[in-house]
Short mmCIF file of C-alpha atoms and ligand atoms in Angstrom, two decimals:
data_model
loop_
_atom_site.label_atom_id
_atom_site.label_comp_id
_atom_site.label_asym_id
_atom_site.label_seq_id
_atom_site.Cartn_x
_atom_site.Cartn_y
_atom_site.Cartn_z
CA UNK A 1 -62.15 -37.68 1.04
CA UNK A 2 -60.60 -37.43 4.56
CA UNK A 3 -56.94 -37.58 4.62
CA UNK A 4 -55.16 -40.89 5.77
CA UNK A 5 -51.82 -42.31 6.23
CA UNK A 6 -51.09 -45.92 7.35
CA UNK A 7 -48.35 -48.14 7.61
CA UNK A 8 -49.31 -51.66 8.53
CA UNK A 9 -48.27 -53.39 5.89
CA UNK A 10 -44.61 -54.88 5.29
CA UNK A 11 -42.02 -52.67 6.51
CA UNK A 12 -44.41 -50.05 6.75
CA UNK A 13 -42.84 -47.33 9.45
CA UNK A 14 -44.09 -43.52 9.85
CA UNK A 15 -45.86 -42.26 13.61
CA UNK A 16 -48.25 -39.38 12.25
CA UNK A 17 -48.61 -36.47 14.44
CA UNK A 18 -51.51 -34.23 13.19
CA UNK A 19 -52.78 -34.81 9.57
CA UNK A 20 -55.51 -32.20 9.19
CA UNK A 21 -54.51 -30.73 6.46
CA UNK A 22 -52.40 -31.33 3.46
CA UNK A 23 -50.36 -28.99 3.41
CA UNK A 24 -49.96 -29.43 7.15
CA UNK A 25 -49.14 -33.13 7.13
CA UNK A 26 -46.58 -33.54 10.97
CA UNK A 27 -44.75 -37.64 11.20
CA UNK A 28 -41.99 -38.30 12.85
CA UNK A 29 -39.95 -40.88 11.72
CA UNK A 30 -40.00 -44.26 13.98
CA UNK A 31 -37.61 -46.17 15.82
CA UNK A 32 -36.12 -49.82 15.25
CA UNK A 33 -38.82 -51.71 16.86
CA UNK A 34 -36.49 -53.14 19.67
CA UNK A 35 -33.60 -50.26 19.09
CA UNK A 36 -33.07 -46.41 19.15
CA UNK A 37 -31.70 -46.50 15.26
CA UNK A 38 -34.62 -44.32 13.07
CA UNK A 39 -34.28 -43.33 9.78
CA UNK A 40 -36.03 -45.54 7.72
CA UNK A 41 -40.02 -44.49 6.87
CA UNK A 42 -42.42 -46.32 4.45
CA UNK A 43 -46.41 -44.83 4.38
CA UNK A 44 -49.45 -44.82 2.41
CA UNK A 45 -51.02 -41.60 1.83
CA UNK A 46 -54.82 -41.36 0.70
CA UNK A 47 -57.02 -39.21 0.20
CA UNK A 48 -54.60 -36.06 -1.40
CA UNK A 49 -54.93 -36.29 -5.29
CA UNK A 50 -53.87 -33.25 -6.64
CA UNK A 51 -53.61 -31.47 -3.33
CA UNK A 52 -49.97 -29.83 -2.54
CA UNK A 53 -49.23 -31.56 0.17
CA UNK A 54 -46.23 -30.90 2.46
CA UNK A 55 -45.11 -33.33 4.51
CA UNK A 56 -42.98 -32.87 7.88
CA UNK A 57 -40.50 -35.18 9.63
CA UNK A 58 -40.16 -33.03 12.81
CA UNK A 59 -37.53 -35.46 14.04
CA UNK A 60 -35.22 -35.48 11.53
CA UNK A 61 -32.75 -33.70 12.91
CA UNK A 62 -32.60 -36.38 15.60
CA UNK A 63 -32.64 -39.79 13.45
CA UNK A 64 -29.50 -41.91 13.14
CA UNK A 65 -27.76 -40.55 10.13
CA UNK A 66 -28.70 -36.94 9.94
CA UNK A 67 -26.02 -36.68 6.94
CA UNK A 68 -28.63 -38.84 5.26
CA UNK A 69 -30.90 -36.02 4.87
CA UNK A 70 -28.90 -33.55 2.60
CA UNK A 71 -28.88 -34.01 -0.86
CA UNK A 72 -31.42 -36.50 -0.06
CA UNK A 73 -34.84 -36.73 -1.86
CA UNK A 74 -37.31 -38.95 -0.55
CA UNK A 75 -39.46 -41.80 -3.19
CA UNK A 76 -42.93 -42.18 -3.93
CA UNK A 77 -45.16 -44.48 -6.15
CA UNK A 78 -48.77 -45.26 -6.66
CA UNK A 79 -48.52 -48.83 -7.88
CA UNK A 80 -45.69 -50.20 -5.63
CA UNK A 81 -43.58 -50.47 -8.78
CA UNK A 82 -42.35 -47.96 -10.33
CA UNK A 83 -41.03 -45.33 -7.86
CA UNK A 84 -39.31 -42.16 -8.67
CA UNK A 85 -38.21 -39.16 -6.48
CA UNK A 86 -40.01 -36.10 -5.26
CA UNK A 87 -38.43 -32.73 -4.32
CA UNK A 88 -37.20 -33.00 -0.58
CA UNK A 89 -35.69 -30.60 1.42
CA UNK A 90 -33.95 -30.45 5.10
CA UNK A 91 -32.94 -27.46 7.34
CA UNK A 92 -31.09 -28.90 9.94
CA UNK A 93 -34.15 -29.12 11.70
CA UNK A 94 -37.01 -31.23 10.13
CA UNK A 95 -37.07 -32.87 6.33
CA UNK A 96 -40.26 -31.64 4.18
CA UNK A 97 -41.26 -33.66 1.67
CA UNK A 98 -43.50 -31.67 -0.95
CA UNK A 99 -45.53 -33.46 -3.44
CA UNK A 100 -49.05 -32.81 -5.18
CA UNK A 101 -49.67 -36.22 -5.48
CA UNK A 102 -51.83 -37.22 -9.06
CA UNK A 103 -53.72 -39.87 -7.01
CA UNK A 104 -55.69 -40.70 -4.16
CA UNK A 105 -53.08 -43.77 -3.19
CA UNK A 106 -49.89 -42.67 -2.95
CA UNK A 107 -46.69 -44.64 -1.09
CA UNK A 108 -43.22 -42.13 0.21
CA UNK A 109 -40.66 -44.78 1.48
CA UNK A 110 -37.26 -43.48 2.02
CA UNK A 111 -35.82 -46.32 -0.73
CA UNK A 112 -37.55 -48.55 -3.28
CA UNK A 113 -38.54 -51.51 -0.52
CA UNK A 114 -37.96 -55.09 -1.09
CA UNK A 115 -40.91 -56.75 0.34
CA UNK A 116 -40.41 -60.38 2.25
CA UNK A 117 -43.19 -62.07 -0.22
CA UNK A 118 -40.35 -60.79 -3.03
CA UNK A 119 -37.44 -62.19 -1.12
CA UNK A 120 -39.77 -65.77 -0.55
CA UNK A 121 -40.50 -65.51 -4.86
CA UNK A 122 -37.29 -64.54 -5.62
CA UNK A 123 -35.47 -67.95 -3.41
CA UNK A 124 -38.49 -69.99 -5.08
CA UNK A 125 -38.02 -69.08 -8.75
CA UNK A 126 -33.97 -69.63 -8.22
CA UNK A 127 -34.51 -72.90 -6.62
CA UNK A 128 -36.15 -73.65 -10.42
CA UNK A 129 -32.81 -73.81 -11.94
CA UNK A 130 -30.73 -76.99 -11.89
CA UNK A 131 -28.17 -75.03 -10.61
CA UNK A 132 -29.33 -74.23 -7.67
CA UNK A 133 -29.81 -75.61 -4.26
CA UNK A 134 -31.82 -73.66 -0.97
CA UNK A 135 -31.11 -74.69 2.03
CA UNK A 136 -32.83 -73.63 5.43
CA UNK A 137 -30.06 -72.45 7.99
CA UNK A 138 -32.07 -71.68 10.56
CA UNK A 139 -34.97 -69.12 11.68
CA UNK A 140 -34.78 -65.94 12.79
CA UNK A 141 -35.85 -64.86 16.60
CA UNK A 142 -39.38 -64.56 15.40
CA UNK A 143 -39.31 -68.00 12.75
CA UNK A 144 -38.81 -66.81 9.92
CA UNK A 145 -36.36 -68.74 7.54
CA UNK A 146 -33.06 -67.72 6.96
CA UNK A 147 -32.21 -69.23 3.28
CA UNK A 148 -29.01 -69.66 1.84
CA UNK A 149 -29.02 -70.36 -2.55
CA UNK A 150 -25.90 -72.06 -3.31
CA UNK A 151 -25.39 -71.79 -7.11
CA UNK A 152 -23.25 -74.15 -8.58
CA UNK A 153 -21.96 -76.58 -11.06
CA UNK A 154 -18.70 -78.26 -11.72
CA UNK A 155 -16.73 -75.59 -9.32
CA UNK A 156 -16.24 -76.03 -5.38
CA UNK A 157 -14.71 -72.35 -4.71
CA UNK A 158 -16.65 -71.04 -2.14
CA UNK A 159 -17.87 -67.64 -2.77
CA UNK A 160 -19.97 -66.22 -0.01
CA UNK A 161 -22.48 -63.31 -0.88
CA UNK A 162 -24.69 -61.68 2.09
CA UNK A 163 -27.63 -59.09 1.91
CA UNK A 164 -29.53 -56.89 4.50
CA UNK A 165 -27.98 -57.74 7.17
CA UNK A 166 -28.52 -53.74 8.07
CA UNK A 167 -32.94 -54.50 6.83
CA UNK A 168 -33.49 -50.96 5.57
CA UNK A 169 -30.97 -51.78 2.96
CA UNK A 170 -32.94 -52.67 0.66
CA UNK A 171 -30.54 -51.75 -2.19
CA UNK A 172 -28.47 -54.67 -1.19
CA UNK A 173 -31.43 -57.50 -1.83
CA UNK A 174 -31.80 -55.83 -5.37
CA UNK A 175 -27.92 -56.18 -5.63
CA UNK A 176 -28.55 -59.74 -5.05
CA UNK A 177 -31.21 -60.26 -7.35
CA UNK A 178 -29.55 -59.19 -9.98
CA UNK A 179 -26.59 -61.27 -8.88
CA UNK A 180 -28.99 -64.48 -8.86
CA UNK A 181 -30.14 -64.04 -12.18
CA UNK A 182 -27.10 -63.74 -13.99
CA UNK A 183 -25.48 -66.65 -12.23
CA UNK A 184 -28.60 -69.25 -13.31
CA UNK A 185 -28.98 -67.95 -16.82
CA UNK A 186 -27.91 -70.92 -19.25
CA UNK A 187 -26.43 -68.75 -21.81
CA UNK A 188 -24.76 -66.54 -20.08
CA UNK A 189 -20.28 -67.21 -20.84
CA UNK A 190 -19.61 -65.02 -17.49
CA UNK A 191 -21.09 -67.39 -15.20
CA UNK A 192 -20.91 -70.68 -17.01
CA UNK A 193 -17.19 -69.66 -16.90
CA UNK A 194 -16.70 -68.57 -13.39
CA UNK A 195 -19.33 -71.81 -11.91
CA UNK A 196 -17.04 -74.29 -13.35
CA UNK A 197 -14.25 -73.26 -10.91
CA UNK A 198 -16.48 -71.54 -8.13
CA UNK A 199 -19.56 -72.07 -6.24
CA UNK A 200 -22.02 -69.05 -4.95
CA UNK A 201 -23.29 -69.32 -1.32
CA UNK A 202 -25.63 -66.26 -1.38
CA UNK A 203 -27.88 -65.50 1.90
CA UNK A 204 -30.28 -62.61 -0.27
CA UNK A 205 -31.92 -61.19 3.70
CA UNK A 206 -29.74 -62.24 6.54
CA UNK A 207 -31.98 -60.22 8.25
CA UNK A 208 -35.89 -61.33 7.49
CA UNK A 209 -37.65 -59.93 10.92
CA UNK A 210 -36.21 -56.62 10.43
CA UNK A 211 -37.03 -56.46 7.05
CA UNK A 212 -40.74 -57.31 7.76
CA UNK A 213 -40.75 -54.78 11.07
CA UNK A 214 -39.71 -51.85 8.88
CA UNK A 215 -36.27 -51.22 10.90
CA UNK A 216 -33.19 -49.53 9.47
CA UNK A 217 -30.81 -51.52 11.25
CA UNK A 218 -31.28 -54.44 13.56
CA UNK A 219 -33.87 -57.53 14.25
CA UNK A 220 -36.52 -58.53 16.78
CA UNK A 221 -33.54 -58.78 19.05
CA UNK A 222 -32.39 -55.22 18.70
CA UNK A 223 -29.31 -56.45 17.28
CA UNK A 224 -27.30 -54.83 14.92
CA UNK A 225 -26.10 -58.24 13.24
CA UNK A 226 -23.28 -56.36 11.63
CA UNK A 227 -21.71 -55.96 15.12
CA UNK A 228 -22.22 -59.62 16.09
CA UNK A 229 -19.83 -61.46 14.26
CA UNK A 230 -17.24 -62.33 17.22
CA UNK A 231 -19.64 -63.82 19.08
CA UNK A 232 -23.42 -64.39 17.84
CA UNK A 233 -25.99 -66.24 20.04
CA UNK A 234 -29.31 -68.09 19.48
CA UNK A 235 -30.86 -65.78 21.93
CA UNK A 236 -29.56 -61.93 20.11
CA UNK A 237 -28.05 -63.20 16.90
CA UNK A 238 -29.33 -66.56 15.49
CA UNK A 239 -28.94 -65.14 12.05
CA UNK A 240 -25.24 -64.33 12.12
CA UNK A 241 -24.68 -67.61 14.58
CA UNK A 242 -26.36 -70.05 11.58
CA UNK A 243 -24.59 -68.26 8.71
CA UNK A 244 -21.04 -68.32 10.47
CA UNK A 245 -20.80 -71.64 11.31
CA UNK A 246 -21.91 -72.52 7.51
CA UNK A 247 -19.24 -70.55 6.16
CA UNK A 248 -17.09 -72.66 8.71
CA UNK A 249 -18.16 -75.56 6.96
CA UNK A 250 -17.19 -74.29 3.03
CA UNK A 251 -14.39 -72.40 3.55
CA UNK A 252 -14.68 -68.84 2.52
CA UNK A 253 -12.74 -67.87 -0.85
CA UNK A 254 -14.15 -64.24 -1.30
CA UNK A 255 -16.97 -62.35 0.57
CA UNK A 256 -19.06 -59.63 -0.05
CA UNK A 257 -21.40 -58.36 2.35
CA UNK A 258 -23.79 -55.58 0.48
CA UNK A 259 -25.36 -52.74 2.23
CA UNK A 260 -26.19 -49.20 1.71
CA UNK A 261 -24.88 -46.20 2.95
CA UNK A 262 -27.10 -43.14 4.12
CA UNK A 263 -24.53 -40.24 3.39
CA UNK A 264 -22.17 -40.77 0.63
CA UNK A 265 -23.42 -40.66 -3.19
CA UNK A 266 -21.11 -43.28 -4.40
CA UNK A 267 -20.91 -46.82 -4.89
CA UNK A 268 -18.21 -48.20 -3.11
CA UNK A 269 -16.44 -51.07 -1.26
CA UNK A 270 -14.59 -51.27 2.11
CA UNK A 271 -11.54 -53.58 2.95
CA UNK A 272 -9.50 -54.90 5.71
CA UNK A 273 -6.32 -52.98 5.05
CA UNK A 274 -6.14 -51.87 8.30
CA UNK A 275 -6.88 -54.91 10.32
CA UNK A 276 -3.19 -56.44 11.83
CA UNK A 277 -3.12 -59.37 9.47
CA UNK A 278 -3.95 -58.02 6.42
CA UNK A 279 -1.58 -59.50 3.99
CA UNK A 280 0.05 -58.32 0.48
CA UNK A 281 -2.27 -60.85 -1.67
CA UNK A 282 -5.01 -59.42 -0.15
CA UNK A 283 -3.72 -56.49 -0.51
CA UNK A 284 -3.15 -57.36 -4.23
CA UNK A 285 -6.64 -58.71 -4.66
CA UNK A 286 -8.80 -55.74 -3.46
CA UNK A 287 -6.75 -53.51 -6.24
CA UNK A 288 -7.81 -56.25 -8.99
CA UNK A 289 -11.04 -56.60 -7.91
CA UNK A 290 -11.87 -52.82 -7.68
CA UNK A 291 -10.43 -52.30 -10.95
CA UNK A 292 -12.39 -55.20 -12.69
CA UNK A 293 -15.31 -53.97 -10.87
CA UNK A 294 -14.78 -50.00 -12.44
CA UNK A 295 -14.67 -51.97 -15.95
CA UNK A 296 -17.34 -53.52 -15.14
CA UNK A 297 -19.88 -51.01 -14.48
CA UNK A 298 -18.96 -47.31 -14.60
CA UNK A 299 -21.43 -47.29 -11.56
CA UNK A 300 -18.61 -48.93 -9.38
CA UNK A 301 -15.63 -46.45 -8.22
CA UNK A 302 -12.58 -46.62 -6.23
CA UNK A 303 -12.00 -42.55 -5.51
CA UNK A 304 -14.59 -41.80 -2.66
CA UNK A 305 -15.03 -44.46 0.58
CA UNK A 306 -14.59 -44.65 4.04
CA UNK A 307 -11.61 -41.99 5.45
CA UNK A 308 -8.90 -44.29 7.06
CA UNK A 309 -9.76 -43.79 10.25
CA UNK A 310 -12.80 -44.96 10.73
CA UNK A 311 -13.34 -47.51 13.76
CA UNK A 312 -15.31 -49.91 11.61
CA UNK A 313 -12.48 -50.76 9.66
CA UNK A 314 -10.53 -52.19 12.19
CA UNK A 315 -13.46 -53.57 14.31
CA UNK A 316 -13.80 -57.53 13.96
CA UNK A 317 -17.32 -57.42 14.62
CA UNK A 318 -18.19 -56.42 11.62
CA UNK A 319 -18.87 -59.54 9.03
CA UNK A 320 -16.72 -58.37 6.47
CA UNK A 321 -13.71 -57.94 8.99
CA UNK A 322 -14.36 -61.01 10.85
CA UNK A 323 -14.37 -63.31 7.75
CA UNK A 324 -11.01 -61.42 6.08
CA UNK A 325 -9.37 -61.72 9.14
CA UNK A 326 -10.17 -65.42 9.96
CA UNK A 327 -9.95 -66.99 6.26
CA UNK A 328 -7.33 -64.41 5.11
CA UNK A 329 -9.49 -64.09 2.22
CA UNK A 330 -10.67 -61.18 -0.61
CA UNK A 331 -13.53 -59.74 2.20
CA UNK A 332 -15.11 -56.64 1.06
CA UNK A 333 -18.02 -54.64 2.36
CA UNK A 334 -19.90 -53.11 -0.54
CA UNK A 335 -21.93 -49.98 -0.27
CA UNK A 336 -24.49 -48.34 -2.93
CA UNK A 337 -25.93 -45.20 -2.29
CA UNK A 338 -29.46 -44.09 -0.63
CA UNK A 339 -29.47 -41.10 -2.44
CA UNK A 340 -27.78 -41.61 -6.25
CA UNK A 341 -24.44 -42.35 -7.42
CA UNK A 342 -22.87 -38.43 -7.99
CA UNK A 343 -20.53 -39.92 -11.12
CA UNK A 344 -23.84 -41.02 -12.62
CA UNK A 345 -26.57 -39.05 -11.69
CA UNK A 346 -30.64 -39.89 -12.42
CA UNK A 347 -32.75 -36.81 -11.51
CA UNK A 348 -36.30 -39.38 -12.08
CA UNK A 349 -35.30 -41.59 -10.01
CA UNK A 350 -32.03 -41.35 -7.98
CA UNK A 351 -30.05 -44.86 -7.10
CA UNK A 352 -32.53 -47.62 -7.10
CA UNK A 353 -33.71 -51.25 -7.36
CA UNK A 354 -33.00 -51.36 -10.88
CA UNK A 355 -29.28 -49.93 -11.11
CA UNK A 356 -28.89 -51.84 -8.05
CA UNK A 357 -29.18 -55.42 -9.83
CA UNK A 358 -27.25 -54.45 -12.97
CA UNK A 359 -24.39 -53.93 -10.42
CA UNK A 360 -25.13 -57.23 -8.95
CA UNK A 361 -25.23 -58.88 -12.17
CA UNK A 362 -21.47 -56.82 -12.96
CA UNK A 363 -20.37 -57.72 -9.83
CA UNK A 364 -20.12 -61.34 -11.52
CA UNK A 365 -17.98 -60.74 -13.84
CA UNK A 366 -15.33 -58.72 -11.53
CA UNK A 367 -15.30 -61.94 -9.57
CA UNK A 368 -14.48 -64.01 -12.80
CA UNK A 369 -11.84 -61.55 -13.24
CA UNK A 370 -9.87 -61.93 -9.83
CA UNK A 371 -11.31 -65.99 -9.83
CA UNK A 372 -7.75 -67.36 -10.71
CA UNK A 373 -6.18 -65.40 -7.67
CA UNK A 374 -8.18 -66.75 -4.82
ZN1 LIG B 1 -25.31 -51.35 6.37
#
């Protein structure tokens, strides 16, 4: 069987360079497809069963987060389900993937994807529960809809979760899956508890053209949306424009944007301690929900973050900066890991979809926790 590798499927990114052999197998990781960010890569590889193959990413030295690379283990799977980690290594130079794969199919991505036909079952099957209400906000530059789920019963708090606004963050749309489920489960005391004060406003894929166009960090624009908040358009932004000005509308009581970070092995959030207003009960607020967080799932800690000096943290372009700084609010930026969480280590299958939900479903009840304070 001749060797093949493809990628035109949903977020499907890899350029091939010579695949002759197996054990010879040259890609380069693409570009954004309307930016020069590149670091995320999802292929199908046929025709290798039980051939070593080796696989090189001769550019890897020269993709966006190089740091992403060590310590870093690429994933594979054969049904699109289950996917686990296989032994990756970088030099500086290139990343080599090597892998004797045990059948003829096999998928590398670099983390468990979250397809758009998920995202569209996922605000469907939500939209079942009497809780729930979807809303269109908009489209994005190339038409597809931008959803928001607003979960609620008795309570008018406005909490505002957002996902993937960075699309190769697929982590964060698990995060909010998990989140979703847990807040429209009947018999669950967590959320009953914490809807009869608050209301969700969740937007699970702020960024649905990217998602679909297998880039790591910005739409059909070339926008990265996380840099757009001052002042989004129709024309660059329509997906930061649509959610802003709904958020204008509620009120904002607490926000979390979720992402994923390439380099550090933690889970983690980011504040707005360092922006001018920050006040003392926000101050106060980010301690109480980190620790409820850390109680609630031992994958959450508060040790390793962001050093204090970095210029995101006191840029207002950034969602998470933008909305503490003009609702004075708990605004956090949360971060899981690419590669696994180092406190809790899983050699099968690193930090993935699955962990990433049970912290969106704890994430719940550190909100309950710090509820009575916003
Ligand atoms: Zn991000």
């Amino acid at each position: 069987m001749t060797l093949k590798i493809s990628s035109a499927f949903d977020s499907g990114a890899i350029e091939v360079l010579s695949i002759d052999r197996a054990e010879d197998i040259k890609v380069h990781i693409r570009a954004d497809s309307h930016a020069d960010f590149r670091q995320w890569f999802h292929f199908r590889l046929q025709g290798a069963a039980r051939q070593p193959c080796r696989i090189r990413f001769l550019n890897a030295a020269k993709c966006t987060y190089v740091d992403g690379w060590k310590e870093y283990r690429a994933v594979a799977s054969y049904d699109r389900r289950r996917w686990f980690r296989v032994p990756t290594s970088f030099d500086g130079e290139q990343m080599l993937i090597e892998h004797t794969p045990e059948r003829n199919s096999v998928y590398y991505a670099y983390f468990e994807p979250y397809s758009w036909e998920r995202h569209l079952d996922l605000v469907a099957r939500v939209a079942e529960s009497p809780r729930v209400r979807v809303r269109d906000l908009g489209s994005s530059i190339q038409g597809r809809d931008l959803s928001i789920v607003t979960v609620s019963s008795a309570g008018k708090r406005p909490l505002w979760i957002i996902a993937r606004q960075h699309p190769g963050e697929t982590m964060a749309e698990w995060f909010v899956e998990g989140m979703l489920e847990r807040l429209i489960d009947p018999s669950d005391p967590v959320s009953r508890t914490l809807l009869a004060e608050a209301a969700f406003h969740v937007v699970p894929n702020m960024n649905p053209d990217g998602s679909v166009l297998g880039n790591l960090r910005t739409n059909a624009a070339g926008a990265n949306l996380n840099r757009e908040w001052m002042s989004p358009s129709l024309e660059r932004s329509p997906e930061v424009l649509h959610v802003r000005a709904a958020m204008r509308e509620t009120g904002v009581a607490a926000f979390l944007d979720v992402h994923g970070d390439e380099a550090l092995p933690y889970v983690f959030v980011d504040g707005c301690e360092r922006l001018p207003g920050f006040t003392p009960q926000q101050g106060e607020l980010q301690r109480a929900f980190a620790a409820a967080f850390k109680r609630a799932s031992p994958d959450f800690q508060d040790a390793h973050g962001y050093p204090d000096d970095k210029e995101t943290k006191v840029n207002l372009t950034l969602a998470s900066k933008h909305v503490g700084d003009a609702f004075g609010c708990l605004s956090l930026t949360l971060e899981m890991p690419f590669k696994d969480n180092a406190d809790l280590p899983d050699v099968e299958v690193g930090w993935n979809g699955e962990r990433s939900k049970r912290l969106g479903a704890a994430a719940v009840e550190a909100l309950l926790a710090v509820l009575p304070h916003l």
